[in-house]
């Protein structure tokens, strides 16, 4: 089965082999687009998609995402980056330039509820998630068979609030061992410590089963039922040290009514959680998200 | 213009002239539907729509809404009610029976933002709101011309938090004068006192400009912007003494993104507020809502 | 794994062990609800959910679905049906009465695109599809491993338009062998002959990848792209001899824009197809659908 | 009331006083963004919003929309356009450059159903439609009072299929008299002749009450009811000589069920028609739409 998967992903990679991405964040001032686009043009790169956004506060900030086609990208990206450095400095840019075909390495953390994991695996098998799923880590054995059947390493790490530090030590070691670029909490259900989070700023994606900021914390479906809401939702966000307060990437909702008890809400919610998380992860993998002041700019 | 309106409403009334509605709430036990439907059948009434719901908690409660067709309803409803009394008592029912063609009298409270008022007036003119809009009360003059042009009485009652008691005294007098059945707060923006609210339990419908329980209280759009949500919403609910905590009747949302500032959210939100409030008022007028333990059962 | 699945389904079955369902379709006349509910009450059955609908055409037709709780249902359902027969006859009813815990036997037909099959399997494993998936039949081998890993029989039946009759002969034999109650075409991509369809009226559920009646027939995503629509959709319907013209059970859509080419539409559409088909199958399994004059009444 | 309206629109205009818009369509080739952005930068204009799209067909075509801030725009736009001409020629551009504060002149055509007209008027009064509503033309008198109360000229032009040519002659004269930039058919219900349409290519916006291409032509709600669809919709499109086949600008849908008869669908549909048309007109007014090969690119 591994072969089949690699085949589809491989096809996608090849399709994007000459594609590069540039992400820029800097103070707004005239001439940025001109400088960047002229730079790319002069180096023979063709802009195929470009999105920008400027905050209109006094201290306006400028954000730019460009996808470009460049035949020399596989050999000469580092050189292009060096040449761009002076421009970046003159505009005080925070920036990154990367190859679309370089797959990010994902670690998926999961507990006993597997619907979000299944969705990610399925989208990945279909070639829609351009990532390498490097490892799945869980404090239960439930996912083991499914994960290993796909040839993905599975690690059981016992975790609960009493042994949090010890568990995170093992987890961090695994993230290092597998050289992980981003962590997806696919209904992991354990709180991470600040020590863990600080090592991966804007790299840990969580799915919370409510339309935040409603129902922060535990048991959102039960509380949604008790409040008698007519919509339930799910929110995917980057994890920060404030529980469920990190930058929101994506949200969606579904309609419910008085006949739906907490169990029914949970069931309906699963479908929303799956698609919201899958979209958020996809956008992260495609470098479509910039975080600014606890909010996301999503160029999708 | 008054004539035109009455014409459309009058057409609707005539269409529903033989239609009655029965609302029942009682402890669940076998035989309720049998007793009620047999009663109606034996009195010559034909059930045209019937909805029921039973809570599945230990102390199960049973809710029923029936629309029936009865040729004698205009003359003999009181008699039918008397005959039903023994059944109601034997099942410990809270119940009501009414003619669909008896229009409820509405008072609409409004401030300076008129989009919700406009929507209600428009739906009413189109014959979709089966109500008599008996009076519009405002602490501003903004709506005066529009309201009076339709032949609806408009009353200016100065109101702010310093003169709340005095204002409410005038408002309550107007509600009595116009013999009001329900109050719609169409973006009224003033808090009502417990004294006011207790006189109209489950009769005051508010529209709050967020998907509750998110952003309870003031400035929800500003706070939604600051939180960086990807959806904004509106909630219509019955007013209780807990601010924005009353039984939710209807909610809806619209998608937004990082480019939408607080002003844009307000604009997008207006459309949601309008339709959510209009639906809630419609369901209230058609006796489709039962309130139970701070939640609504909406038979729509 | 088979054990795990059975466990969840078994739990659901036990939860519904005393639950019965009654479906009725007959000419409208006063007294039907009274007769039916009194019958159930007198036999000790308690109505827990009831939905009805009457067409308001001249020759009004009445439709009723009742879920009831009856402690004797596992032993005495046949007896209850016999007792109901006189009532059914007096109202000229088409009707059925069944145990919720009697799982329907499904055959799933599939081709190479597996997303719909996966969704059904996943919902089934989660205990949300109260069915026995008795067999999966395909004209490709792609699904074989996944299906057999769950302990479900998989049959390869070569099929294309040149050998249609021969293929259907084998398929019909399998349906008989596995004693199938309903067939789900989960992106099967082959047209069935009238001979096949007529043997299973309102028992074959298809998913078409457009919001019908738009884009009937082949290549709907390609044609949607060419027309420049801003929404794409999926439709689940019962199969009749008129291609894509059968009674619609469920539809849904997703927003797209000019950047989405035919390939992107296909990708986005997959998610809609999955959820639309899963809902339709669920409603069919729970006897929530009545077909009347090429339309469905869905009591959900 | 005229004063009030002008006040709000005036505020919006002032907010956009220095804003310009550039729309470009040309064969794709490297260097376009660089050339355009450098041109604007060198003339002292600051890009505040930029969207681009390239078709990925063999003969790739490039589309660009830029909003820029330029302090000299009110006095010197013509000069800027002249300076841009050589660039435009070298890339074989079809292009336009305009001031955001120059309000387009709209003619609204209406029949007896006024919900779409009301929505447009309301959005305009709220300052959301940056246009001058120069004239309303109708083949009925129904809208006269509402329109004239807002100080907008109203013209009755008798129209039906027997006197089409004569009617259009009068209408075209009015369009010329009022110097109209775009025509909105807000449920006008009359077919326009090729002669009329050809004089205003991509300038006539229609609302059709179905999700096209389903239910092209007359009575879409009735036909939707007969087909038993579970969704109804509305489509706004530019008018071409092929009935309901013009480039789609926007679509939306609402969920319905078996209880909704043709009349109910019409009622539910009204809300969709209103918002779909209002969005389409808004995007047209803000120069967000480019038509290419019977499709729209909407930069929203």
Short mmCIF file of C-alpha atoms in Angstrom, two decimals, chain C:
data_model
loop_
_atom_site.label_atom_id
_atom_site.label_comp_id
_atom_site.label_asym_id
_atom_site.label_seq_id
_atom_site.Cartn_x
_atom_site.Cartn_y
_atom_site.Cartn_z
CA UNK C 1 -11.31 -5.89 13.93
CA UNK C 2 -14.61 -7.57 13.08
CA UNK C 3 -15.17 -8.03 16.82
CA UNK C 4 -14.68 -4.33 17.55
CA UNK C 5 -17.21 -3.34 14.90
CA UNK C 6 -19.80 -5.80 16.01
CA UNK C 7 -19.36 -4.49 19.52
CA UNK C 8 -20.34 -0.94 18.59
CA UNK C 9 -23.20 -2.00 16.34
CA UNK C 10 -24.28 -4.46 18.99
CA UNK C 11 -24.43 -1.67 21.55
CA UNK C 12 -26.64 0.35 19.20
CA UNK C 13 -28.87 -2.61 18.53
CA UNK C 14 -29.38 -3.24 22.19
CA UNK C 15 -30.24 0.41 22.70
CA UNK C 16 -32.98 0.02 20.09
CA UNK C 17 -34.07 -3.48 21.04
CA UNK C 18 -37.63 -2.54 21.97
CA UNK C 19 -38.07 0.00 19.21
CA UNK C 20 -40.50 -0.50 16.35
CA UNK C 21 -41.25 1.56 13.26
CA UNK C 22 -44.50 2.04 11.42
CA UNK C 23 -44.66 3.61 7.98
CA UNK C 24 -48.04 4.48 6.47
CA UNK C 25 -49.19 5.95 3.17
CA UNK C 26 -52.91 6.27 2.41
CA UNK C 27 -55.61 8.61 1.09
CA UNK C 28 -56.16 11.44 3.57
CA UNK C 29 -59.31 11.34 5.70
CA UNK C 30 -60.15 12.30 9.28
CA UNK C 31 -59.37 9.82 12.03
CA UNK C 32 -56.18 8.16 10.83
CA UNK C 33 -53.91 9.42 13.62
CA UNK C 34 -56.59 8.66 16.16
CA UNK C 35 -57.01 5.09 14.91
CA UNK C 36 -53.29 4.36 14.71
CA UNK C 37 -52.31 5.93 18.01
CA UNK C 38 -55.19 4.33 19.85
CA UNK C 39 -54.24 0.93 18.39
CA UNK C 40 -50.66 1.30 19.60
CA UNK C 41 -51.75 2.55 23.02
CA UNK C 42 -54.15 -0.32 23.51
CA UNK C 43 -51.43 -2.82 22.70
CA UNK C 44 -49.08 -1.27 25.24
CA UNK C 45 -46.75 0.48 22.77
CA UNK C 46 -45.56 4.01 23.53
CA UNK C 47 -45.08 6.47 20.66
CA UNK C 48 -41.64 8.08 20.97
CA UNK C 49 -41.41 9.88 17.64
CA UNK C 50 -44.10 10.70 15.13
CA UNK C 51 -44.04 12.62 11.86
CA UNK C 52 -46.78 13.12 9.36
CA UNK C 53 -47.33 14.90 6.12
CA UNK C 54 -50.36 15.46 3.92
CA UNK C 55 -50.17 16.58 0.32
CA UNK C 56 -52.59 19.42 -0.17
CA UNK C 57 -53.63 18.52 -3.65
CA UNK C 58 -57.21 17.62 -4.35
CA UNK C 59 -56.58 13.93 -3.95
CA UNK C 60 -54.73 14.51 -0.68
CA UNK C 61 -52.49 11.72 0.45
CA UNK C 62 -51.46 11.12 4.03
CA UNK C 63 -48.03 9.87 5.16
CA UNK C 64 -47.06 8.82 8.66
CA UNK C 65 -43.94 7.53 10.35
CA UNK C 66 -44.06 6.44 13.96
CA UNK C 67 -41.32 5.13 16.21
CA UNK C 68 -42.68 3.29 19.20
CA UNK C 69 -41.36 1.50 22.22
CA UNK C 70 -42.85 -1.91 22.88
CA UNK C 71 -41.44 -4.42 25.32
CA UNK C 72 -42.90 -7.38 23.45
CA UNK C 73 -41.54 -6.47 20.04
CA UNK C 74 -38.84 -9.13 19.75
CA UNK C 75 -41.28 -11.97 20.34
CA UNK C 76 -44.61 -10.64 19.09
CA UNK C 77 -44.16 -8.29 16.17
CA UNK C 78 -45.93 -10.62 13.74
CA UNK C 79 -48.92 -10.77 16.01
CA UNK C 80 -49.04 -6.96 16.24
CA UNK C 81 -48.96 -6.76 12.48
CA UNK C 82 -51.87 -9.17 12.18
CA UNK C 83 -53.89 -7.11 14.64
CA UNK C 84 -53.14 -3.94 12.67
CA UNK C 85 -54.30 -5.43 9.37
CA UNK C 86 -58.03 -4.47 9.76
CA UNK C 87 -57.16 -0.83 10.47
CA UNK C 88 -54.80 -0.77 7.52
CA UNK C 89 -57.49 -2.13 5.25
CA UNK C 90 -60.18 0.26 6.42
CA UNK C 91 -57.97 3.24 5.52
CA UNK C 92 -56.57 1.62 2.34
CA UNK C 93 -53.04 1.88 3.70
CA UNK C 94 -49.76 0.91 2.12
CA UNK C 95 -47.77 0.20 5.25
CA UNK C 96 -44.88 -1.57 6.93
CA UNK C 97 -44.02 -2.33 10.52
CA UNK C 98 -40.54 -3.42 11.56
CA UNK C 99 -38.04 -3.81 14.37
CA UNK C 100 -35.33 -1.12 14.53
CA UNK C 101 -32.90 -3.80 15.66
CA UNK C 102 -33.35 -5.91 12.52
CA UNK C 103 -30.37 -4.77 10.49
CA UNK C 104 -30.91 -4.34 6.75
CA UNK C 105 -28.44 -6.17 4.52
CA UNK C 106 -26.53 -3.84 2.20
CA UNK C 107 -24.62 -4.51 -0.97
CA UNK C 108 -22.23 -1.76 -1.97
CA UNK C 109 -21.26 -1.46 -5.63
CA UNK C 110 -18.05 0.40 -6.27
CA UNK C 111 -15.61 1.16 -9.05
CA UNK C 112 -12.13 2.66 -8.68
CA UNK C 113 -12.99 5.88 -6.80
CA UNK C 114 -13.23 4.76 -3.18
CA UNK C 115 -14.07 7.88 -1.17
CA UNK C 116 -17.78 7.07 -0.87
CA UNK C 117 -17.08 3.47 0.08
CA UNK C 118 -14.59 4.61 2.70
CA UNK C 119 -17.13 7.01 4.21
CA UNK C 120 -19.78 4.31 4.45
CA UNK C 121 -17.34 1.86 6.00
CA UNK C 122 -16.16 4.46 8.46
CA UNK C 123 -19.67 5.45 9.51
CA UNK C 124 -20.50 1.79 9.84
CA UNK C 125 -17.47 1.09 12.01
CA UNK C 126 -18.45 4.07 14.17
CA UNK C 127 -21.85 2.49 14.72
CA UNK C 128 -23.73 5.25 12.85
CA UNK C 129 -24.96 3.07 9.99
CA UNK C 130 -27.30 0.48 11.48
CA UNK C 131 -26.80 -2.08 8.74
CA UNK C 132 -25.07 -5.28 7.92
CA UNK C 133 -22.70 -4.59 5.06
CA UNK C 134 -23.14 -8.00 3.55
CA UNK C 135 -21.05 -7.70 0.42
CA UNK C 136 -19.04 -5.28 -1.71
CA UNK C 137 -19.13 -5.85 -5.47
CA UNK C 138 -16.74 -4.13 -7.87
CA UNK C 139 -15.56 -4.25 -11.46
CA UNK C 140 -12.07 -3.42 -10.19
CA UNK C 141 -9.81 -4.93 -7.55
CA UNK C 142 -8.93 -1.57 -5.96
CA UNK C 143 -11.23 -1.92 -2.95
CA UNK C 144 -10.49 -5.59 -2.26
CA UNK C 145 -7.87 -5.22 0.50
CA UNK C 146 -9.71 -2.56 2.47
CA UNK C 147 -12.97 -4.45 2.33
CA UNK C 148 -11.59 -7.87 3.22
CA UNK C 149 -9.53 -6.40 6.07
CA UNK C 150 -12.87 -5.59 7.71
CA UNK C 151 -14.09 -9.13 7.22
CA UNK C 152 -16.60 -8.13 4.54
CA UNK C 153 -16.92 -10.41 1.47
CA UNK C 154 -15.60 -8.78 -1.70
CA UNK C 155 -16.59 -9.95 -5.17
CA UNK C 156 -14.97 -8.91 -8.39
CA UNK C 157 -17.48 -8.90 -11.24
CA UNK C 158 -16.09 -7.70 -14.53
CA UNK C 159 -18.45 -5.10 -15.97
CA UNK C 160 -18.58 -2.71 -18.88
CA UNK C 161 -21.22 -1.81 -21.41
CA UNK C 162 -20.37 -4.69 -23.74
CA UNK C 163 -20.94 -7.41 -21.15
CA UNK C 164 -23.64 -5.67 -19.14
CA UNK C 165 -26.17 -8.49 -19.20
CA UNK C 166 -23.66 -11.08 -18.18
CA UNK C 167 -22.33 -8.91 -15.36
CA UNK C 168 -25.78 -8.20 -14.02
CA UNK C 169 -26.62 -11.88 -14.03
CA UNK C 170 -23.68 -12.49 -11.69
CA UNK C 171 -24.52 -9.45 -9.58
CA UNK C 172 -28.17 -10.47 -9.20
CA UNK C 173 -27.07 -13.93 -8.14
CA UNK C 174 -24.85 -12.38 -5.46
CA UNK C 175 -27.70 -10.15 -4.24
CA UNK C 176 -29.79 -13.25 -3.86
CA UNK C 177 -27.02 -15.26 -2.25
CA UNK C 178 -26.44 -12.56 0.37
CA UNK C 179 -30.17 -11.90 0.79
CA UNK C 180 -29.71 -8.17 0.13
CA UNK C 181 -32.27 -5.52 1.21
CA UNK C 182 -30.72 -2.50 -0.46
CA UNK C 183 -28.00 -1.67 -2.96
CA UNK C 184 -25.77 1.39 -2.69
CA UNK C 185 -24.02 2.60 -5.81
CA UNK C 186 -21.03 4.29 -4.22
CA UNK C 187 -19.63 5.81 -7.42
CA UNK C 188 -20.11 2.58 -9.37
CA UNK C 189 -19.97 4.38 -12.73
CA UNK C 190 -21.83 1.70 -14.70
CA UNK C 191 -25.39 2.04 -15.96
CA UNK C 192 -27.81 -0.63 -14.78
CA UNK C 193 -30.38 -2.14 -17.11
CA UNK C 194 -34.14 -1.79 -16.58
CA UNK C 195 -34.25 -5.52 -15.83
CA UNK C 196 -31.93 -5.02 -12.86
CA UNK C 197 -33.61 -1.87 -11.58
CA UNK C 198 -37.14 -3.25 -11.77
CA UNK C 199 -36.22 -6.02 -9.40
CA UNK C 200 -35.30 -3.52 -6.67
CA UNK C 201 -37.71 -0.56 -6.83
CA UNK C 202 -36.71 2.22 -4.39
CA UNK C 203 -33.98 -0.05 -3.08
CA UNK C 204 -31.04 1.17 -5.15
CA UNK C 205 -29.41 4.36 -3.88
CA UNK C 206 -27.07 6.27 -6.18
CA UNK C 207 -24.81 9.27 -5.68
CA UNK C 208 -24.58 11.65 -8.61
CA UNK C 209 -21.84 14.25 -8.56
CA UNK C 210 -23.93 17.33 -9.36
CA UNK C 211 -26.88 19.19 -7.88
CA UNK C 212 -29.52 17.58 -10.06
CA UNK C 213 -31.26 18.40 -12.34
CA UNK C 214 -28.14 20.30 -13.42
CA UNK C 215 -25.53 18.23 -15.24
CA UNK C 216 -27.40 14.99 -15.72
CA UNK C 217 -25.21 12.26 -17.18
CA UNK C 218 -21.48 12.00 -17.68
CA UNK C 219 -18.66 14.32 -16.56
CA UNK C 220 -20.63 16.74 -14.37
CA UNK C 221 -17.53 18.36 -12.86
CA UNK C 222 -16.05 19.04 -16.27
CA UNK C 223 -19.33 20.55 -17.44
CA UNK C 224 -19.70 22.55 -14.22
CA UNK C 225 -16.25 23.97 -14.84
CA UNK C 226 -17.10 24.83 -18.41
CA UNK C 227 -20.34 26.56 -17.39
CA UNK C 228 -18.52 28.58 -14.75
CA UNK C 229 -20.86 27.79 -11.85
CA UNK C 230 -20.06 29.22 -8.43
CA UNK C 231 -21.45 26.21 -6.55
CA UNK C 232 -20.94 22.51 -7.12
CA UNK C 233 -23.02 19.80 -5.54
CA UNK C 234 -23.95 16.19 -5.17
CA UNK C 235 -27.29 14.40 -5.19
CA UNK C 236 -28.31 11.07 -3.75
CA UNK C 237 -31.38 9.51 -5.32
CA UNK C 238 -33.18 6.25 -5.86
CA UNK C 239 -32.35 4.75 -9.22
CA UNK C 240 -35.10 4.51 -11.84
CA UNK C 241 -34.94 3.78 -15.52
CA UNK C 242 -34.60 7.46 -16.35
CA UNK C 243 -30.93 8.29 -15.91
CA UNK C 244 -30.41 10.61 -12.90
CA UNK C 245 -34.15 11.33 -12.81
CA UNK C 246 -35.12 9.17 -9.83
CA UNK C 247 -36.57 10.51 -6.56
CA UNK C 248 -34.04 12.80 -4.87
CA UNK C 249 -33.20 11.88 -1.27
CA UNK C 250 -30.56 14.45 -0.36
CA UNK C 251 -28.44 17.17 -1.93
CA UNK C 252 -25.73 19.50 -0.81
CA UNK C 253 -23.34 22.00 -2.34
CA UNK C 254 -20.00 23.68 -1.76
CA UNK C 255 -18.83 27.09 -2.94
CA UNK C 256 -16.14 27.24 -5.65
CA UNK C 257 -14.55 30.05 -7.66
CA UNK C 258 -12.81 30.81 -10.93
CA UNK C 259 -9.50 29.42 -9.67
CA UNK C 260 -10.91 25.92 -9.33
CA UNK C 261 -10.34 23.86 -12.46
CA UNK C 262 -12.19 20.63 -13.24
CA UNK C 263 -9.66 18.66 -11.16
CA UNK C 264 -10.17 20.95 -8.15
CA UNK C 265 -13.95 20.68 -8.49
CA UNK C 266 -13.60 16.90 -8.41
CA UNK C 267 -11.59 17.13 -5.23
CA UNK C 268 -13.95 19.52 -3.50
CA UNK C 269 -16.89 17.50 -4.73
CA UNK C 270 -15.63 14.32 -3.11
CA UNK C 271 -16.33 15.66 0.36
CA UNK C 272 -19.88 16.57 -0.61
CA UNK C 273 -20.52 13.22 -2.29
CA UNK C 274 -19.35 11.38 0.81
CA UNK C 275 -21.60 13.16 3.26
CA UNK C 276 -24.65 13.34 0.99
CA UNK C 277 -24.56 9.61 0.26
CA UNK C 278 -23.92 8.71 3.91
CA UNK C 279 -26.95 10.74 5.02
CA UNK C 280 -29.19 9.22 2.34
CA UNK C 281 -28.17 5.66 3.23
CA UNK C 282 -28.66 6.36 6.95
CA UNK C 283 -32.19 7.66 6.35
CA UNK C 284 -33.01 4.67 4.16
CA UNK C 285 -31.76 2.27 6.82
CA UNK C 286 -33.86 4.00 9.48
CA UNK C 287 -37.01 3.80 7.30
CA UNK C 288 -37.24 7.58 7.17
CA UNK C 289 -38.01 7.82 3.46
CA UNK C 290 -41.28 7.35 1.62
CA UNK C 291 -41.35 7.64 -2.17
CA UNK C 292 -44.40 9.26 -3.71
CA UNK C 293 -44.74 10.23 -7.35
CA UNK C 294 -41.02 10.43 -8.06
CA UNK C 295 -40.38 12.52 -4.94
CA UNK C 296 -39.25 11.57 -1.47
CA UNK C 297 -40.81 12.44 1.83
CA UNK C 298 -37.92 12.33 4.29
CA UNK C 299 -38.95 12.24 7.94
CA UNK C 300 -35.62 13.20 9.48
#
